[in-house]
Amino acid sequence: MAQDLDGMTACVTGGARGLGAAIVRRLAEDGAAVVIADVLDHDGTALADDLTAAGKTVSFRHHDVTSEADWSALVDAIDATFGKLDILVNNAAIIIRQRLSDQTLDQWRRAFDVNVAGTFLAIRSCRELLKRSGAASVVNISSTAGVVAHLDPSYTASKWAVRGLTKSTALELVGDGIRVNSVHPSTIATPLTAAAPTGHLEANRHAIPLGREA
């Protein structure tokens, strides 16, 4: 399934570890120059250094997906270095592991700021760079929680919102030669899921045929 991505530029938000890091590695292995955008400086720098040492073109940039200023700076940096963007992977996300009765409004808003507003800002900010590609691809990482439901109300609602945002922006950006799709992974064994309280993930495993995380 290897793809020839030579000459292409990719940006992966939340790319410092877990699923994001796996996406970064695959894109780099397939020939793309990859910009890792994340708030995890240590992990992101280490990953970029590791791949650069292996002969890949990978860089790390400290980046908060909820910050318009950070998006403006990131777009300027990609423009100055590459002049275009072919692949945008919106992977950055958080999970507020609180049931409905225990969740605060601030927690709810934080989940939507990162998971939904962060994706919105990404697409809006990168649109012109993506348009220059002529055949760009935006991949929004939603979740099975965006198709059915998990026992995290703010996460589930935000991932449904990402799914809807994907459909709407796909209609708008198709004229610019930009495809917008979402993918919906089930639970994956990453540092994020490893931090879940006892019993929390078990409630979602009934929907996984193998009965375990990917």
Tab-separated table of C-alpha atoms in Angstrom:
chain	number	residue	atom	x	y	z
A	1	MET	CA	0.000	0.000	0.000
A	2	ALA	CA	3.024	2.296	-0.236
A	3	GLN	CA	2.324	5.627	-1.951
A	4	ASP	CA	4.740	7.807	-3.890
A	5	LEU	CA	4.575	11.125	-2.065
A	6	ASP	CA	7.908	12.495	-3.309
A	7	GLY	CA	7.736	16.259	-3.728
A	8	MET	CA	4.671	16.577	-1.525
A	9	THR	CA	4.412	18.551	1.691
A	10	ALA	CA	2.296	17.399	4.621
A	11	CYS	CA	1.324	18.886	7.972
A	12	VAL	CA	0.081	16.725	10.846
A	13	THR	CA	-1.437	18.338	13.906
A	14	GLY	CA	-1.038	16.406	17.132
A	15	GLY	CA	1.738	14.531	15.361
A	16	ALA	CA	4.196	14.218	18.231
A	17	ARG	CA	3.034	10.865	19.588
A	18	GLY	CA	0.429	8.117	19.361
A	19	LEU	CA	-1.660	7.919	16.210
A	20	GLY	CA	-0.304	11.255	14.986
A	21	ALA	CA	3.280	10.030	15.207
A	22	ALA	CA	2.357	6.881	13.263
A	23	ILE	CA	0.833	9.069	10.548
A	24	VAL	CA	3.964	11.238	10.452
A	25	ARG	CA	6.207	8.182	10.092
A	26	ARG	CA	4.121	6.725	7.277
A	27	LEU	CA	3.966	9.986	5.329
A	28	ALA	CA	7.729	10.433	5.689
A	29	GLU	CA	8.431	6.832	4.660
A	30	ASP	CA	6.328	7.379	1.541
A	31	GLY	CA	8.426	10.401	0.579
A	32	ALA	CA	6.563	13.453	1.851
A	33	ALA	CA	8.212	16.345	3.650
A	34	VAL	CA	6.327	16.501	6.941
A	35	VAL	CA	5.746	19.324	9.417
A	36	ILE	CA	4.770	18.100	12.885
A	37	ALA	CA	2.548	20.638	14.659
A	38	ASP	CA	2.016	19.937	18.346
A	39	VAL	CA	2.266	21.380	21.856
A	40	LEU	CA	4.402	18.413	22.997
A	41	ASP	CA	7.830	19.884	22.383
A	42	HIS	CA	9.946	17.004	23.701
A	43	ASP	CA	8.091	14.243	21.851
A	44	GLY	CA	7.759	16.242	18.649
A	45	THR	CA	11.410	17.248	18.533
A	46	ALA	CA	12.544	13.704	19.268
A	47	LEU	CA	10.386	12.289	16.479
A	48	ALA	CA	11.576	14.884	13.971
A	49	ASP	CA	15.217	14.265	14.922
A	50	ASP	CA	14.768	10.497	14.620
A	51	LEU	CA	13.254	10.715	11.149
A	52	THR	CA	15.704	13.359	9.979
A	53	ALA	CA	18.576	11.099	11.033
A	54	ALA	CA	16.999	8.391	8.863
A	55	GLY	CA	17.160	10.709	5.858
A	56	LYS	CA	13.570	11.995	5.931
A	57	THR	CA	12.494	15.627	5.642
A	58	VAL	CA	10.645	16.190	8.901
A	59	SER	CA	10.493	19.247	11.151
A	60	PHE	CA	8.725	20.094	14.375
A	61	ARG	CA	6.928	23.296	15.259
A	62	HIS	CA	5.326	24.157	18.590
A	63	HIS	CA	1.723	24.805	17.698
A	64	ASP	CA	-1.605	25.285	19.492
A	65	VAL	CA	-4.443	24.401	17.113
A	66	THR	CA	-6.821	26.752	18.951
A	67	SER	CA	-4.611	29.805	18.320
A	68	GLU	CA	-5.216	31.925	15.219
A	69	ALA	CA	-1.800	33.523	15.718
A	70	ASP	CA	-0.119	30.103	15.747
A	71	TRP	CA	-1.929	29.138	12.543
A	72	SER	CA	-0.864	32.349	10.841
A	73	ALA	CA	2.765	31.737	11.836
A	74	LEU	CA	2.650	28.092	10.743
A	75	VAL	CA	1.161	28.945	7.353
A	76	ASP	CA	3.849	31.596	6.827
A	77	ALA	CA	6.576	29.086	7.721
A	78	ILE	CA	5.241	26.404	5.350
A	79	ASP	CA	4.814	28.997	2.602
A	80	ALA	CA	8.377	30.262	3.026
A	81	THR	CA	9.879	26.762	3.001
A	82	PHE	CA	7.688	24.824	0.565
A	83	GLY	CA	5.354	27.295	-1.140
A	84	LYS	CA	2.387	24.931	-0.945
A	85	LEU	CA	0.716	22.245	1.142
A	86	ASP	CA	-0.478	18.967	-0.375
A	87	ILE	CA	-1.679	17.059	2.695
A	88	LEU	CA	-3.231	18.374	5.909
A	89	VAL	CA	-3.996	15.835	8.623
A	90	ASN	CA	-6.106	17.244	11.451
A	91	ASN	CA	-5.305	14.753	14.191
A	92	ALA	CA	-4.971	16.928	17.312
A	93	ALA	CA	-7.679	16.114	19.845
A	94	ILE	CA	-8.383	15.756	23.545
A	95	ILE	CA	-10.753	13.583	25.539
A	96	ILE	CA	-12.523	14.859	28.642
A	97	ARG	CA	-13.317	11.631	30.467
A	98	GLN	CA	-16.319	12.850	32.393
A	99	ARG	CA	-19.874	11.586	32.239
A	100	LEU	CA	-22.656	14.086	31.638
A	101	SER	CA	-23.456	14.786	35.291
A	102	ASP	CA	-19.810	15.414	36.195
A	103	GLN	CA	-18.717	17.480	33.221
A	104	THR	CA	-18.310	21.231	33.571
A	105	LEU	CA	-19.150	23.755	30.883
A	106	ASP	CA	-15.489	24.772	30.713
A	107	GLN	CA	-14.516	21.150	30.004
A	108	TRP	CA	-17.180	20.896	27.321
A	109	ARG	CA	-15.964	24.085	25.662
A	110	ARG	CA	-12.327	22.963	25.838
A	111	ALA	CA	-13.145	19.731	23.996
A	112	PHE	CA	-14.894	21.658	21.238
A	113	ASP	CA	-12.122	24.281	21.073
A	114	VAL	CA	-9.445	21.678	20.360
A	115	ASN	CA	-11.374	19.031	18.449
A	116	VAL	CA	-13.691	21.180	16.349
A	117	ALA	CA	-12.452	24.783	16.325
A	118	GLY	CA	-8.898	23.482	15.869
A	119	THR	CA	-9.972	21.592	12.748
A	120	PHE	CA	-11.960	24.573	11.456
A	121	LEU	CA	-9.002	26.925	11.941
A	122	ALA	CA	-6.676	24.457	10.239
A	123	ILE	CA	-8.740	24.196	7.079
A	124	ARG	CA	-9.527	27.899	6.925
A	125	SER	CA	-5.925	28.938	7.546
A	126	CYS	CA	-4.356	26.457	5.117
A	127	ARG	CA	-6.864	26.826	2.301
A	128	GLU	CA	-4.702	28.994	0.037
A	129	LEU	CA	-1.621	26.807	0.549
A	130	LEU	CA	-3.693	23.719	-0.224
A	131	LYS	CA	-5.180	25.381	-3.312
A	132	ARG	CA	-1.680	25.856	-4.758
A	133	SER	CA	-1.195	22.097	-4.715
A	134	GLY	CA	-3.818	21.572	-7.387
A	135	ALA	CA	-4.772	18.212	-5.894
A	136	ALA	CA	-4.624	18.580	-2.129
A	137	SER	CA	-6.066	16.307	0.521
A	138	VAL	CA	-7.386	17.196	3.962
A	139	VAL	CA	-7.853	14.250	6.304
A	140	ASN	CA	-9.778	14.909	9.496
A	141	ILE	CA	-9.325	12.279	12.202
A	142	SER	CA	-12.757	11.762	13.700
A	143	SER	CA	-13.624	8.546	15.558
A	144	THR	CA	-16.155	5.752	15.748
A	145	ALA	CA	-17.560	8.110	18.392
A	146	GLY	CA	-18.491	10.327	15.444
A	147	VAL	CA	-20.620	7.555	13.953
A	148	VAL	CA	-22.132	5.882	17.003
A	149	ALA	CA	-21.308	6.922	20.583
A	150	HIS	CA	-18.746	6.511	23.340
A	151	LEU	CA	-19.260	7.199	27.027
A	152	ASP	CA	-17.601	10.625	26.741
A	153	PRO	CA	-20.365	13.102	25.806
A	154	SER	CA	-18.148	16.057	24.857
A	155	TYR	CA	-15.765	13.837	22.860
A	156	THR	CA	-18.626	12.070	21.078
A	157	ALA	CA	-20.407	15.319	20.233
A	158	SER	CA	-17.194	16.954	19.041
A	159	LYS	CA	-16.321	14.029	16.779
A	160	TRP	CA	-19.803	14.135	15.248
A	161	ALA	CA	-19.138	17.839	14.651
A	162	VAL	CA	-15.844	17.018	12.910
A	163	ARG	CA	-17.752	14.632	10.662
A	164	GLY	CA	-20.253	17.366	9.779
A	165	LEU	CA	-17.514	19.953	9.255
A	166	THR	CA	-15.804	17.524	6.900
A	167	LYS	CA	-18.908	17.128	4.754
A	168	SER	CA	-19.554	20.864	4.568
A	169	THR	CA	-15.982	21.875	3.749
A	170	ALA	CA	-15.715	19.087	1.169
A	171	LEU	CA	-18.572	20.731	-0.724
A	172	GLU	CA	-16.992	24.177	-0.509
A	173	LEU	CA	-13.383	23.286	-1.305
A	174	VAL	CA	-13.900	20.854	-4.173
A	175	GLY	CA	-13.747	23.768	-6.617
A	176	ASP	CA	-10.252	24.565	-5.334
A	177	GLY	CA	-9.024	21.049	-6.081
A	178	ILE	CA	-9.052	20.157	-2.391
A	179	ARG	CA	-10.536	16.875	-1.176
A	180	VAL	CA	-11.753	16.742	2.432
A	181	ASN	CA	-12.387	13.394	4.103
A	182	SER	CA	-12.713	12.067	7.618
A	183	VAL	CA	-11.607	8.721	9.004
A	184	HIS	CA	-13.188	7.126	12.047
A	185	PRO	CA	-10.819	4.864	13.999
A	186	SER	CA	-11.991	2.759	16.874
A	187	THR	CA	-10.047	2.823	20.138
A	188	ILE	CA	-6.289	2.646	19.579
A	189	ALA	CA	-3.673	1.809	22.209
A	190	THR	CA	-1.824	5.121	22.625
A	191	PRO	CA	-0.613	7.183	25.605
A	192	LEU	CA	-3.962	8.987	25.471
A	193	THR	CA	-6.002	5.818	25.937
A	194	ALA	CA	-3.517	4.384	28.428
A	195	ALA	CA	-4.400	7.257	30.747
A	196	ALA	CA	-8.082	6.313	30.839
A	197	PRO	CA	-9.469	5.426	34.276
A	198	THR	CA	-10.168	1.782	35.057
A	199	GLY	CA	-13.382	0.576	33.476
A	200	HIS	CA	-13.699	3.473	31.058
A	201	LEU	CA	-12.358	1.785	27.936
A	202	GLU	CA	-13.987	-1.523	28.752
A	203	ALA	CA	-17.365	0.084	28.141
A	204	ASN	CA	-16.381	0.760	24.508
A	205	ARG	CA	-14.889	-2.656	23.769
A	206	HIS	CA	-18.274	-4.306	23.170
A	207	ALA	CA	-18.296	-2.618	19.748
A	208	ILE	CA	-14.881	-4.023	18.757
A	209	PRO	CA	-15.060	-7.539	17.262
A	210	LEU	CA	-11.577	-8.461	18.542
A	211	GLY	CA	-12.469	-7.157	21.985
A	212	ARG	CA	-9.319	-5.047	22.321
A	213	GLU	CA	-7.773	-1.770	21.199
A	214	ALA	CA	-6.032	-1.581	17.824
